[in-house]
mmCIF file of C-alpha atoms and ligand atoms in Angstrom:
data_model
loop_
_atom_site.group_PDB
_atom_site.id
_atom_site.type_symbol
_atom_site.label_atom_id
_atom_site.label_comp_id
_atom_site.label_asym_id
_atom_site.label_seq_id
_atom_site.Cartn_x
_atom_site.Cartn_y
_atom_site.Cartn_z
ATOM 1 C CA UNK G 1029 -131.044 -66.826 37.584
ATOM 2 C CA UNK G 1030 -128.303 -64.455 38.910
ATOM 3 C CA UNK G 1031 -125.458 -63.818 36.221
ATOM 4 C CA UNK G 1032 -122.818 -66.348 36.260
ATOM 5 C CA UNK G 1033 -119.721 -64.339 36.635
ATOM 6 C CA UNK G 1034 -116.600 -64.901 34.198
ATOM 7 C CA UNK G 1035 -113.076 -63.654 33.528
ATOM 8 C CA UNK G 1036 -114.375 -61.931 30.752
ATOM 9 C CA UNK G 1037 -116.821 -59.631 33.641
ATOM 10 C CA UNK G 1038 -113.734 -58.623 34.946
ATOM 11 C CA UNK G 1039 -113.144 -60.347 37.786
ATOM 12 C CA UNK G 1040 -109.689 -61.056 38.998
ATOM 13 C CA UNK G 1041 -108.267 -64.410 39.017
ATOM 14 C CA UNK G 1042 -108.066 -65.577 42.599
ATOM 15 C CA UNK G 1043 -104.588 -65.425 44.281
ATOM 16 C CA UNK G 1044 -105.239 -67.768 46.905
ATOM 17 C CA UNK G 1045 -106.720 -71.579 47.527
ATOM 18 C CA UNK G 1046 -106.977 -71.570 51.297
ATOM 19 C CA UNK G 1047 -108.012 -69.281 53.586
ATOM 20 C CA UNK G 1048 -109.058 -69.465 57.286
ATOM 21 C CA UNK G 1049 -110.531 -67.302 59.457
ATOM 22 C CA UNK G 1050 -111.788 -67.121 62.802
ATOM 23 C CA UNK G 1051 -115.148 -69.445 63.033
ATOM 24 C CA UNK G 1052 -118.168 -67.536 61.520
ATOM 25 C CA UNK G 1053 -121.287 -65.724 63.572
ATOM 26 C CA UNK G 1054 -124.745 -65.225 61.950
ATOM 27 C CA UNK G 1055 -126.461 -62.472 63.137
ATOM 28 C CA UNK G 1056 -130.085 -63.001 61.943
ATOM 29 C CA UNK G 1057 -131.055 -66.403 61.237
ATOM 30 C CA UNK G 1058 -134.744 -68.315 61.236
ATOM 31 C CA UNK G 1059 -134.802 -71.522 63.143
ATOM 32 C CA UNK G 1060 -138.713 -72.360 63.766
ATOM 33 C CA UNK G 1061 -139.411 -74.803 65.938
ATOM 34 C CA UNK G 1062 -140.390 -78.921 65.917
ATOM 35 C CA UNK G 1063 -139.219 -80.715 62.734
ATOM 36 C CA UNK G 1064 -138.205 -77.838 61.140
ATOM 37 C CA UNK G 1065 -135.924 -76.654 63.562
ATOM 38 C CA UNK G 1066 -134.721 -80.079 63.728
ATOM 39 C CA UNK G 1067 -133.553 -80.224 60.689
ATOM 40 C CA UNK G 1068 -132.314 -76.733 59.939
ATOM 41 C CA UNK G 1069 -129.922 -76.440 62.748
ATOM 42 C CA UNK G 1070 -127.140 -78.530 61.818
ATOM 43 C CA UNK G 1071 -127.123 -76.418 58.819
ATOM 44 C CA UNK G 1072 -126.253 -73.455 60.423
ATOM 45 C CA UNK G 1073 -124.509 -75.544 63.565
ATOM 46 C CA UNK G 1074 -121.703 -77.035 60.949
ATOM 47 C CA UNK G 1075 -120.171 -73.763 60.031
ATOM 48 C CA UNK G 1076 -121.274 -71.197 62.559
ATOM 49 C CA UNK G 1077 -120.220 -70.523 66.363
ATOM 50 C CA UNK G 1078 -123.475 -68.424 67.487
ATOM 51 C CA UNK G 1079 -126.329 -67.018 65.932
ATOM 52 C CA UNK G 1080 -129.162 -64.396 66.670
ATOM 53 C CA UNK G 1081 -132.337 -66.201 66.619
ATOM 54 C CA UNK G 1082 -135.360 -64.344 65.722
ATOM 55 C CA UNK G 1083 -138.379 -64.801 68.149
ATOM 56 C CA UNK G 1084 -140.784 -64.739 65.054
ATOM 57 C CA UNK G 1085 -142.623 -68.217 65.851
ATOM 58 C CA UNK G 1086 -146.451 -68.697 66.333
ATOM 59 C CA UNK G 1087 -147.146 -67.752 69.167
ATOM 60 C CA UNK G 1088 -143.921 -65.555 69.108
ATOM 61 C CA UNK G 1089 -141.359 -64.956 71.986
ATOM 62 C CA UNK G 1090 -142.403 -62.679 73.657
ATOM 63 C CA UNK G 1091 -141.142 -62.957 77.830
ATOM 64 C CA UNK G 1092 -137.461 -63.578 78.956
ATOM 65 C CA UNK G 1093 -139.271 -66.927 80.129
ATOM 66 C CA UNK G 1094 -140.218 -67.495 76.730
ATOM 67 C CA UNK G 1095 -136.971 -67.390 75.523
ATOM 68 C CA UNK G 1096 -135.428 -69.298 77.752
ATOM 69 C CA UNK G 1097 -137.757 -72.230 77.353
ATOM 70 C CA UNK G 1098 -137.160 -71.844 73.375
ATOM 71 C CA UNK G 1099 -132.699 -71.759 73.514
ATOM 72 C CA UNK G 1100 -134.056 -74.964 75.490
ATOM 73 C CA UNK G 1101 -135.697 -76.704 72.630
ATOM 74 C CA UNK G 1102 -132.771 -75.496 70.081
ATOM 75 C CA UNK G 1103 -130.215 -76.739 72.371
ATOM 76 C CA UNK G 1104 -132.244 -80.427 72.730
ATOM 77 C CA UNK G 1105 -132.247 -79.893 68.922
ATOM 78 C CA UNK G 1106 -128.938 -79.940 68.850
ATOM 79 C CA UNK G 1107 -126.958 -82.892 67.091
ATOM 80 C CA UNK G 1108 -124.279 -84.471 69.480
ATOM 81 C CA UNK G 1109 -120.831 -83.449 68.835
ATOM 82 C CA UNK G 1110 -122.009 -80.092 67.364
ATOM 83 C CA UNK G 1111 -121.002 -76.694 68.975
ATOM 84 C CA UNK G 1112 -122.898 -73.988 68.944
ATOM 85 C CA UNK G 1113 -124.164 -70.899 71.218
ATOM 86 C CA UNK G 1114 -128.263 -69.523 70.552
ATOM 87 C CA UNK G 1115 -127.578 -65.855 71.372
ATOM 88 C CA UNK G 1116 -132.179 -64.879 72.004
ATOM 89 C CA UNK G 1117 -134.087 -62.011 71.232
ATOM 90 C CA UNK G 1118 -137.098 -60.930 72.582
ATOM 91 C CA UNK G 1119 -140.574 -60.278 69.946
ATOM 92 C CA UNK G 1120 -141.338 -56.352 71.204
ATOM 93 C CA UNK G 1121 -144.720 -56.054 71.283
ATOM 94 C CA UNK G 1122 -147.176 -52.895 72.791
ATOM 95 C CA UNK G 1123 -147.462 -54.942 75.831
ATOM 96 C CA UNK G 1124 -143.839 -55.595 76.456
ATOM 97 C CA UNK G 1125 -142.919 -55.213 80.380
ATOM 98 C CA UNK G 1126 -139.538 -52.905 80.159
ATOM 99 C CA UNK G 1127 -138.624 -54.283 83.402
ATOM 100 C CA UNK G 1128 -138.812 -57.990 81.900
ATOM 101 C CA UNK G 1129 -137.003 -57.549 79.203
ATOM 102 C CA UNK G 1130 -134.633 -55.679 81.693
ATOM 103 C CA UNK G 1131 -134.022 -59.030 83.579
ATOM 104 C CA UNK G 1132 -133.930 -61.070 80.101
ATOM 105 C CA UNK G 1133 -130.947 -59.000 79.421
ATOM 106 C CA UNK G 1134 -129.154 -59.251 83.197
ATOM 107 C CA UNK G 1135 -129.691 -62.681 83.126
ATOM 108 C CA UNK G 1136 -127.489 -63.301 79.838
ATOM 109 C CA UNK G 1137 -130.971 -64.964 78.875
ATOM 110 C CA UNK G 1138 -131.683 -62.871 75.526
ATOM 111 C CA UNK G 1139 -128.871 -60.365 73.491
ATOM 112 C CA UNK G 1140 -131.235 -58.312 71.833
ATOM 113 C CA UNK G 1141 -134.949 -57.176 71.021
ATOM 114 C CA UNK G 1142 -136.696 -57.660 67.600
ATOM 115 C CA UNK G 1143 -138.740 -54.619 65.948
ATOM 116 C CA UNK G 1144 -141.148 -55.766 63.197
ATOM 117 C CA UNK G 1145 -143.945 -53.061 62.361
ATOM 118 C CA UNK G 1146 -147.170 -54.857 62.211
ATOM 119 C CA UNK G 1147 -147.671 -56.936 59.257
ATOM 120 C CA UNK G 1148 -144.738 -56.262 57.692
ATOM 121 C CA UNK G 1149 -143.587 -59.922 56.989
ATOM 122 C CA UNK G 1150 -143.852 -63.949 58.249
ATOM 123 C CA UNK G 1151 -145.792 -63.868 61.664
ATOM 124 C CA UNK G 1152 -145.331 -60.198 62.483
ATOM 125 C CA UNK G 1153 -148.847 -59.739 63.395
ATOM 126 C CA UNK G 1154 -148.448 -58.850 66.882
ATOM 127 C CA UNK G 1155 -145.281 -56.349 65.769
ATOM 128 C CA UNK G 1156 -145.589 -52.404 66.826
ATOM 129 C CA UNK G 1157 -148.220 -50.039 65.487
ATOM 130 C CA UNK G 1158 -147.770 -47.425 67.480
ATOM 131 C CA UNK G 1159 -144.141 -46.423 68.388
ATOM 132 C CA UNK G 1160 -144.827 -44.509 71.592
ATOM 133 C CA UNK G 1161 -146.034 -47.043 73.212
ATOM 134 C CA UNK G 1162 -142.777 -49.252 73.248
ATOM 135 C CA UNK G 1163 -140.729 -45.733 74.008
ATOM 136 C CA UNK G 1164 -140.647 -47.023 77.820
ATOM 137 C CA UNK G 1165 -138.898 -50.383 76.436
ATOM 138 C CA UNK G 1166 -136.921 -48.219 74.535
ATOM 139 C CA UNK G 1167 -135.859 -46.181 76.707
ATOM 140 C CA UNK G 1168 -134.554 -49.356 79.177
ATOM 141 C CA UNK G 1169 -133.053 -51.014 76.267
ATOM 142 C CA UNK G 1170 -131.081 -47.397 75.498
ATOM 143 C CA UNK G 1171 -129.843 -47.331 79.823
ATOM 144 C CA UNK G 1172 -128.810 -50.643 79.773
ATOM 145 C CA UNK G 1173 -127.062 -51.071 75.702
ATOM 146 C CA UNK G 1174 -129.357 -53.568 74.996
ATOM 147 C CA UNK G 1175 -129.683 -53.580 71.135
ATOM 148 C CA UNK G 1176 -132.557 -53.307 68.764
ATOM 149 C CA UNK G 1177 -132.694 -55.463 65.576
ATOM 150 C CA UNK G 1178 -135.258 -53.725 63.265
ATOM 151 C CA UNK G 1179 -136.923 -55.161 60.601
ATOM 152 C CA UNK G 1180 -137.074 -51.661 58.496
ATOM 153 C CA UNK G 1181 -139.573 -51.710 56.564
ATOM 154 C CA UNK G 1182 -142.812 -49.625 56.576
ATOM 155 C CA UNK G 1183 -146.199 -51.317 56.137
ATOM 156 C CA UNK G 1184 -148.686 -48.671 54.545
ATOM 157 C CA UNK G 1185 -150.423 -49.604 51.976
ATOM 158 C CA UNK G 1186 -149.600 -46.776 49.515
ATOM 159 C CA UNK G 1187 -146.190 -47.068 49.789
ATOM 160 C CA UNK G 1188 -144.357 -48.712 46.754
ATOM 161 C CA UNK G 1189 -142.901 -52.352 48.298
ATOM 162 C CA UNK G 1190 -139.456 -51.082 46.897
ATOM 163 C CA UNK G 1191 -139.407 -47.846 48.741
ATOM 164 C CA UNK G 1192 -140.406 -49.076 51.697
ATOM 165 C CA UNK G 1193 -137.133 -49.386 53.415
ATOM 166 C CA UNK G 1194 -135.856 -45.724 52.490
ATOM 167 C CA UNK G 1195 -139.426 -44.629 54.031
ATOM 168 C CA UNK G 1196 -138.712 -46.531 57.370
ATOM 169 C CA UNK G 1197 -135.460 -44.906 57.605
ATOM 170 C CA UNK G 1198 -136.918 -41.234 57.083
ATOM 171 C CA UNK G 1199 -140.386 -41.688 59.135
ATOM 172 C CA UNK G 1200 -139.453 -44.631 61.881
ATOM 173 C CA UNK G 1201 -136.046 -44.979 62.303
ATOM 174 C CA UNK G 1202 -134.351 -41.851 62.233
ATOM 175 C CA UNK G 1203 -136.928 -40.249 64.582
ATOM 176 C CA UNK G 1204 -136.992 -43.034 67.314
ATOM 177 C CA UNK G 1205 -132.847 -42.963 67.260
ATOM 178 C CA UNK G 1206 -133.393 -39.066 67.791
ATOM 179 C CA UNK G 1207 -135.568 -39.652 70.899
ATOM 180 C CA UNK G 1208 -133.787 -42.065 72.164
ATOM 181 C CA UNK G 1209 -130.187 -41.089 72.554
ATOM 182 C CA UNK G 1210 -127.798 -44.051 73.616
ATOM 183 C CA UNK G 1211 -130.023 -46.294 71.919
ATOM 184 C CA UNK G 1212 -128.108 -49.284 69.925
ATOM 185 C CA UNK G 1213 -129.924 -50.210 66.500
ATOM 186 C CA UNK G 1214 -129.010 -52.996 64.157
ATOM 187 C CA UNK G 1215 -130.766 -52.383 60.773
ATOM 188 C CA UNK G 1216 -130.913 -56.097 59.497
ATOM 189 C CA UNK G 1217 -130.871 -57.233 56.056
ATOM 190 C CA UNK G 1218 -130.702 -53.506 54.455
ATOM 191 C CA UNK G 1219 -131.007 -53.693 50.723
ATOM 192 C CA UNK G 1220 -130.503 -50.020 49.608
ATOM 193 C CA UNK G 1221 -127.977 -47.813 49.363
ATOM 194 C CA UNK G 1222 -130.143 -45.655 51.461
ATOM 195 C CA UNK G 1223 -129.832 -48.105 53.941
ATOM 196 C CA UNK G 1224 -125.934 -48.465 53.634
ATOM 197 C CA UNK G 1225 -125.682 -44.832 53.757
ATOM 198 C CA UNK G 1226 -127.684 -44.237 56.825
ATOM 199 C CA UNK G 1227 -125.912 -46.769 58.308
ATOM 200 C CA UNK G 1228 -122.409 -45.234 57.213
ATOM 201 C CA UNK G 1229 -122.814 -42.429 58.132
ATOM 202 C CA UNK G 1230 -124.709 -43.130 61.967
ATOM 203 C CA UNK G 1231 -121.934 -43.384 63.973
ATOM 204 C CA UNK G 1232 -121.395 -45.950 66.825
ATOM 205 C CA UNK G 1233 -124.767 -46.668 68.118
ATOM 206 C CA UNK G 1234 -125.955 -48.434 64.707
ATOM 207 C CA UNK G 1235 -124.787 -51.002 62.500
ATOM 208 C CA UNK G 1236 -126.612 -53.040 59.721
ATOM 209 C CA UNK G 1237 -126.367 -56.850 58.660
ATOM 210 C CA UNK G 1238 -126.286 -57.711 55.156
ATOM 211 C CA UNK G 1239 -127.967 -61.050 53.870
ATOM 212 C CA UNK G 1240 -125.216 -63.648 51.599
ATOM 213 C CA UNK G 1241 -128.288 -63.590 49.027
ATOM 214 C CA UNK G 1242 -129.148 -59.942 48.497
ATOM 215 C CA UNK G 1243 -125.625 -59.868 47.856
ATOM 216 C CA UNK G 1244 -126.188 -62.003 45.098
ATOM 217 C CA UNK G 1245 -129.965 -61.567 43.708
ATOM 218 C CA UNK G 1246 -131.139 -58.403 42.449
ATOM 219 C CA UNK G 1247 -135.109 -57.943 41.384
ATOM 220 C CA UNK G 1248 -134.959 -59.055 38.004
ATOM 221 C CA UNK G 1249 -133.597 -62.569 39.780
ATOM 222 C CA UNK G 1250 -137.145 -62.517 41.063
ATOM 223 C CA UNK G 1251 -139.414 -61.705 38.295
ATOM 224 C CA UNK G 1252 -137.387 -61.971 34.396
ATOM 225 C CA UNK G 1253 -138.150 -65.203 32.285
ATOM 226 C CA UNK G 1254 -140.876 -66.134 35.224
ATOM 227 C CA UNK G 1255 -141.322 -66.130 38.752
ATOM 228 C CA UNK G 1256 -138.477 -67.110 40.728
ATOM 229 C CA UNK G 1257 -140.582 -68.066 43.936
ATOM 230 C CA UNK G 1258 -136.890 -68.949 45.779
ATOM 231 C CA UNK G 1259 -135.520 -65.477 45.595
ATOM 232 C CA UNK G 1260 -138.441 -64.009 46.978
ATOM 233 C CA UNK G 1261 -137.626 -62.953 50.286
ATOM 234 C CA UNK G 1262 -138.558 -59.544 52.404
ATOM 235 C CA UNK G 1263 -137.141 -57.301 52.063
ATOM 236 C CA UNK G 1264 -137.403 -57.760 48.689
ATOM 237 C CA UNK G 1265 -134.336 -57.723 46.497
ATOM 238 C CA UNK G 1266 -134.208 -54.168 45.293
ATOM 239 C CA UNK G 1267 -132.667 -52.844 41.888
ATOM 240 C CA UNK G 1268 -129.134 -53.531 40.765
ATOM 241 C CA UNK G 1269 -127.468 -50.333 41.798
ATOM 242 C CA UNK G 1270 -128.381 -51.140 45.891
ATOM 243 C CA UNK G 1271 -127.244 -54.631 45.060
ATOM 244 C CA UNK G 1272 -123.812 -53.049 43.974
ATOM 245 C CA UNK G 1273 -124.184 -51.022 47.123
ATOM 246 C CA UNK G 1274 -124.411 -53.783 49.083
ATOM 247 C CA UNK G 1275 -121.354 -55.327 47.606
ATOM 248 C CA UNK G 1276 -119.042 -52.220 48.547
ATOM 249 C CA UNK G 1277 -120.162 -51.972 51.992
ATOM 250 C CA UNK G 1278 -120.371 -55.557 53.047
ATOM 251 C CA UNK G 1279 -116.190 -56.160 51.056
ATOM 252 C CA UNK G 1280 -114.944 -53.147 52.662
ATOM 253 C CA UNK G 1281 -114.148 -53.691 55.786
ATOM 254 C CA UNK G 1282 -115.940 -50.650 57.489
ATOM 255 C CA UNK G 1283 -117.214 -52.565 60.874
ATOM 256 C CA UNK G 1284 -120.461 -51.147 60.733
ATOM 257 C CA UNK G 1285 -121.783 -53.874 58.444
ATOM 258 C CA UNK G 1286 -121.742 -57.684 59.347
ATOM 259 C CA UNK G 1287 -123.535 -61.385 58.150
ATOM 260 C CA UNK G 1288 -127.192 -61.647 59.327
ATOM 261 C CA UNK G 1289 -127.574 -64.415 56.633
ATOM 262 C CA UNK G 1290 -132.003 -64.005 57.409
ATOM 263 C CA UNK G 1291 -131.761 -67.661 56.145
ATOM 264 C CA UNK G 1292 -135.157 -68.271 56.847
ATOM 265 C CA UNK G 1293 -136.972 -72.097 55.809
ATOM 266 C CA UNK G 1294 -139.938 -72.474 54.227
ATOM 267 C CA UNK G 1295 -141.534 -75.626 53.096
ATOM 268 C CA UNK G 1296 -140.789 -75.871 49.336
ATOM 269 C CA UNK G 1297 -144.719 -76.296 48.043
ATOM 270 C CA UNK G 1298 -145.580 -73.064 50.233
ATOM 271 C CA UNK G 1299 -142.913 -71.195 48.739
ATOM 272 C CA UNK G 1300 -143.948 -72.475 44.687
ATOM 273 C CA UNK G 1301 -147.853 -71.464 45.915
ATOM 274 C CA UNK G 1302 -149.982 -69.129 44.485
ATOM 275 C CA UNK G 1303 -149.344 -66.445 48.012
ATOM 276 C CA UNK G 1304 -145.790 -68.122 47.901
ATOM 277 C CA UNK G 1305 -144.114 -67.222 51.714
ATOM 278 C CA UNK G 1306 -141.268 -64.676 52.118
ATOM 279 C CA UNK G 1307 -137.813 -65.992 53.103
ATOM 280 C CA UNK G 1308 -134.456 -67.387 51.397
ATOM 281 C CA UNK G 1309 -133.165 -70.785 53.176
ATOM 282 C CA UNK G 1310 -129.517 -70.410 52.741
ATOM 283 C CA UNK G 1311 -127.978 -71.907 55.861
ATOM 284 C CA UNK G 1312 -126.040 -75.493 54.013
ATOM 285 C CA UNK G 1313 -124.477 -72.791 51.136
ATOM 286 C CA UNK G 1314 -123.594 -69.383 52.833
ATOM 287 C CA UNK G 1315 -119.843 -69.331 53.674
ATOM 288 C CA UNK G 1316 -119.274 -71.016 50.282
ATOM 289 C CA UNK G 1317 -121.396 -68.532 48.824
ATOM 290 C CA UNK G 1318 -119.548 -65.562 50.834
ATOM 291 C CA UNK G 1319 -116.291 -66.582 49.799
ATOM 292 C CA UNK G 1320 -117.389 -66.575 46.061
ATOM 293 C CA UNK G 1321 -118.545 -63.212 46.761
ATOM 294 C CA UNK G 1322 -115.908 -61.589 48.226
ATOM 295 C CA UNK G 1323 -113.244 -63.366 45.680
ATOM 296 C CA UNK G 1324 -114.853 -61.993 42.551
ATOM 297 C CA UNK G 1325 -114.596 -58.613 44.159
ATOM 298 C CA UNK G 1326 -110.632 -58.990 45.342
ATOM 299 C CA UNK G 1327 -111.766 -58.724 48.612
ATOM 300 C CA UNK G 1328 -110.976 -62.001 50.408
ATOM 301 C CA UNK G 1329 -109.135 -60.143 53.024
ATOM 302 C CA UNK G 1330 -112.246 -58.720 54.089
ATOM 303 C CA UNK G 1331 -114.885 -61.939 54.751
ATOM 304 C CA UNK G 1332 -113.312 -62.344 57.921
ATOM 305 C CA UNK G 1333 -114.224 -58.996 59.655
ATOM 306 C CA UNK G 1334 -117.479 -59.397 57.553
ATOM 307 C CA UNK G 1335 -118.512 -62.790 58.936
ATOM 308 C CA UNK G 1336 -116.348 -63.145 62.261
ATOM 309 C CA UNK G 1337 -115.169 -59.426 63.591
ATOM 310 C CA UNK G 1338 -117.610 -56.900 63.092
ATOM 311 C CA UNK G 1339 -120.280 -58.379 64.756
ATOM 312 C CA UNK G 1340 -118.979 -59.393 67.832
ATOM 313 C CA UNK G 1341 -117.285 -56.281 68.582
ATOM 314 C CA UNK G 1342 -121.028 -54.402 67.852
ATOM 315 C CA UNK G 1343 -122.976 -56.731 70.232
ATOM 316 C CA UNK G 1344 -119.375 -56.391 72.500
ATOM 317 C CA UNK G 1345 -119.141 -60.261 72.845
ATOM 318 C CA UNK G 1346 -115.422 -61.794 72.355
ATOM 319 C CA UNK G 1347 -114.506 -63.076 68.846
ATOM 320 C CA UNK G 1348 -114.907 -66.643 68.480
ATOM 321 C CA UNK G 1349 -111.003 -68.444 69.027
ATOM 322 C CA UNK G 1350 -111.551 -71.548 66.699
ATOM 323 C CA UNK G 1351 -111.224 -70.991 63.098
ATOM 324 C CA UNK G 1352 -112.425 -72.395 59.805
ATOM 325 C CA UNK G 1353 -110.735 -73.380 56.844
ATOM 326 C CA UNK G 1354 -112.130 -73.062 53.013
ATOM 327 C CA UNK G 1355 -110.264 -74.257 50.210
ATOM 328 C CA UNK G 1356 -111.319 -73.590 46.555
ATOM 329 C CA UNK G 1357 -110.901 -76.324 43.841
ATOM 330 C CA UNK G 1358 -113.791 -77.627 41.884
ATOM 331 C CA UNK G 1359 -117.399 -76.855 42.126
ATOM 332 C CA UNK G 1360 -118.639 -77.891 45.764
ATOM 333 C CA UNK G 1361 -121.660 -79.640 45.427
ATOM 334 C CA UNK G 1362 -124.572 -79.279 48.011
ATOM 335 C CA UNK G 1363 -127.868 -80.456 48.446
ATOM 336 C CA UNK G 1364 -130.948 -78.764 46.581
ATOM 337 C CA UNK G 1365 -132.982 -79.125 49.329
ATOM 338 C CA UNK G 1366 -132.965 -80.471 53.079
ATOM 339 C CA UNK G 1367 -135.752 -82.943 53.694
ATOM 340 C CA UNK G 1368 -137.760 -81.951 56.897
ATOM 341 C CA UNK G 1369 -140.378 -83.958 58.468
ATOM 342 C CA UNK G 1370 -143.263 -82.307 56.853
ATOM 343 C CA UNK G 1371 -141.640 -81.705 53.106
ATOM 344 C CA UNK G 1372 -138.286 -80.487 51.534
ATOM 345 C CA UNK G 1373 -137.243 -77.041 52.252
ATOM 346 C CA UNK G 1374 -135.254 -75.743 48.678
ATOM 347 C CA UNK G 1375 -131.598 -74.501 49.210
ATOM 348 C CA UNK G 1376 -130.829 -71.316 47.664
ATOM 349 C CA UNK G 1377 -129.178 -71.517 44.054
ATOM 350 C CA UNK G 1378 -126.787 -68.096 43.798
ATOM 351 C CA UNK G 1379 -126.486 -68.951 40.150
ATOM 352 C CA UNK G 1380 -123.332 -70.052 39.412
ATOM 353 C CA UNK G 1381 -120.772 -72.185 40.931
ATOM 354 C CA UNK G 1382 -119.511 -72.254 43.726
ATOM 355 C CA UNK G 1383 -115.383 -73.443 44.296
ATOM 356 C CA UNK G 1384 -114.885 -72.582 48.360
ATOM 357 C CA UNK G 1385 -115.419 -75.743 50.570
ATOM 358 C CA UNK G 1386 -115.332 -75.333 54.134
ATOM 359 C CA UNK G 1387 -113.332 -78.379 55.207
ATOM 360 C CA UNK G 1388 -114.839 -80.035 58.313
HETATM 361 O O1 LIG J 128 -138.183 -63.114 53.950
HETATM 362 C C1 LIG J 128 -138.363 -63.103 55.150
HETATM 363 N N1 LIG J 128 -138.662 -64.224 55.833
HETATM 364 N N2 LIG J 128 -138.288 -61.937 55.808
HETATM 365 C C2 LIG J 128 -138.613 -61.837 57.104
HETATM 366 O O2 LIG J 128 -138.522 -60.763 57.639
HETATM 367 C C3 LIG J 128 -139.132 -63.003 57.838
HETATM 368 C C4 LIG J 128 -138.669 -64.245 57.255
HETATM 369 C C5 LIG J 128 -139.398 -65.463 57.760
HETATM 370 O O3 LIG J 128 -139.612 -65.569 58.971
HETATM 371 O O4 LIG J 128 -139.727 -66.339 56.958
HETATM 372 ZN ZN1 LIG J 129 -135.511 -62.429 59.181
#
């Protein structure tokens, strides 16, 4: 269980009880398909404007027509009286057609493509093995600003799980940005400070999301006093000083970094299971969490352009107009899990309470 943090850690007393900001964006979010779907997308729906979906169902989408026939399922999936805009991406595989994804892209039908290597997490089977054969796709997506979300992660073997996002950088990610001038890359979900660095320091063609929960878990959440099956998520929460990382460059300000909450739903007895599934469901709790977050580091100021700014002006879509208002009083209470057709799906637990409501 994460720390519970107290006056006596050094956090400052909070100045404020209400804040608003401009309505929320997630920009990497899981919402399946069928019952699950069903059920998870009023939990994102209630507090976020738009979201980037990832295309990593079974069979996963692959075709601009495939994606278009799925924002048509979320949208029927969609609770009446609820607002709230899909933004599709597109599963590269080897085989992807350039010139598809091309028209995907003119027709406002998708607003990025995914990158998962091979194997490297939940249904990324028929992700890339061999990078030169999506430079073609590439090399569109780089002519036409189309960006890339990249799961960054290598998949060898013999690499160490916890090194395997500083490998990516060095071996995959650096050298495809190198051949491929112009092209825009979002590194999603970093959990390093390699990652934040990288990032940092790459100029105007990449940014990175940051997850609410890596900002929150660190390994040892995972794996002291038992296993922690709920926190286990990839990439995998990496030591304390990238968590801390994290931290700086998500409450900062800099506009590289933005929300991609990843909040991705499992059912609860195939996350508590002896090959227990990757992914954090944190949809119902993340803007109270954020808030927590940014307050125990003084840095309320900054969750807007964290969660409502930065991304927008990356993906160069207009800032939402309607706002949100938190207020913080006593402990919110939220559900511990969300009841799906087929079985509960747990709700993340950050640990310690949580005092920001969003008001409806
Ligand atoms: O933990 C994860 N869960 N990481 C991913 O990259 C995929 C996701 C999922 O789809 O469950
Ligand atoms: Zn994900």
């Amino acid at each position: 269980m994460p720390l519970a943090p107290s006056p006596s850690m050094g956090y400052p007393e909070p100045m404020t009880d209400t804040l608003t900001i401009r309505r929320p964006d997630d920009w990497h979010l899981h919402l399946r398909d069928g019952a699950m779907l069903e059920a998870v997308l009023p939990e994102t729906a209630r507090d976020f404007a738009r979201a980037i979906v990832m295309p990593n169902l079974v069979p996963p989408v692959v075709t601009g027509a495939d994606a278009i026939a799925y924002r048509a399922r979320i949208m029927a999936a969609l609770p009446d009286g609820m607002d709230f805009t899909p933004l599709m991406t597109l599963y590269l595989t080897e085989e992807t057609d350039a010139d598809d994804v091309a028209m995907a892209a003119q027709e406002g039908a998708i607003t990025a493509v995914k990158l998962y290597p091979a194997g490297v997490t939940t249904n990324s089977a028929s992700g890339v093995r061999d990078f030169d054969k999506v430079r073609p796709v590439l090399e569109k997506m780089a002519e036409i600003g189309l960006p890339l979300c990249v799961h960054g992660e290598v998949t060898a073997a013999e690499v160490d799980i916890f090194d395997r996002e500083a490998v990516f950088i060095d071996k995959v990610l650096d050298p495809i940005r190198r051949s491929t001038p112009g092209l825009r890359v979002v590194m999603e979900h970093i959990t390093t400070s390699n990652g934040v660095n990288y990032v940092a320091a790459g100029g105007d063609d990449i940014a990175g999301t940051i997850t609410t929960h890596h900002l929150i878990i660190n390994r040892n959440d995972i794996l002291v006093g038992g296993i922690h099956p709920h926190y286990y998520c990839l990439p995998v929460a990496k030591r304390e000083s990238h968590r801390l990382a994290l931290r700086r460059a998500a409450t900062s300000g800099d506009a590289s970094f933005f929300l991609g909450t990843d909040s991705a739903p499992h059912l609860t007895h195939l996350k508590e299971h002896a090959c227990g599934c990757a992914g954090i469901f944190s949809a119902t709790n993340t803007l109270s969490c954020l808030a927590e977050v940014f307050e125990q580091d003084a840095a309320l100021d900054k969750l807007e352009a964290f969660t409502s700014l930065n991304g927008p002006a990356f993906y160069r879509l207009p800032v939402n107009e309607e706002t949100v208002k938190l207020t913080r009083g006593a402990p919110v209470t939220y559900p511990e899990v969300i009841d799906t057709a087929d079985g509960p799906v747990t709700v993340f637990d950050p640990g310690f309470p949580l005092h920001w409501r969003v008001e409806p």
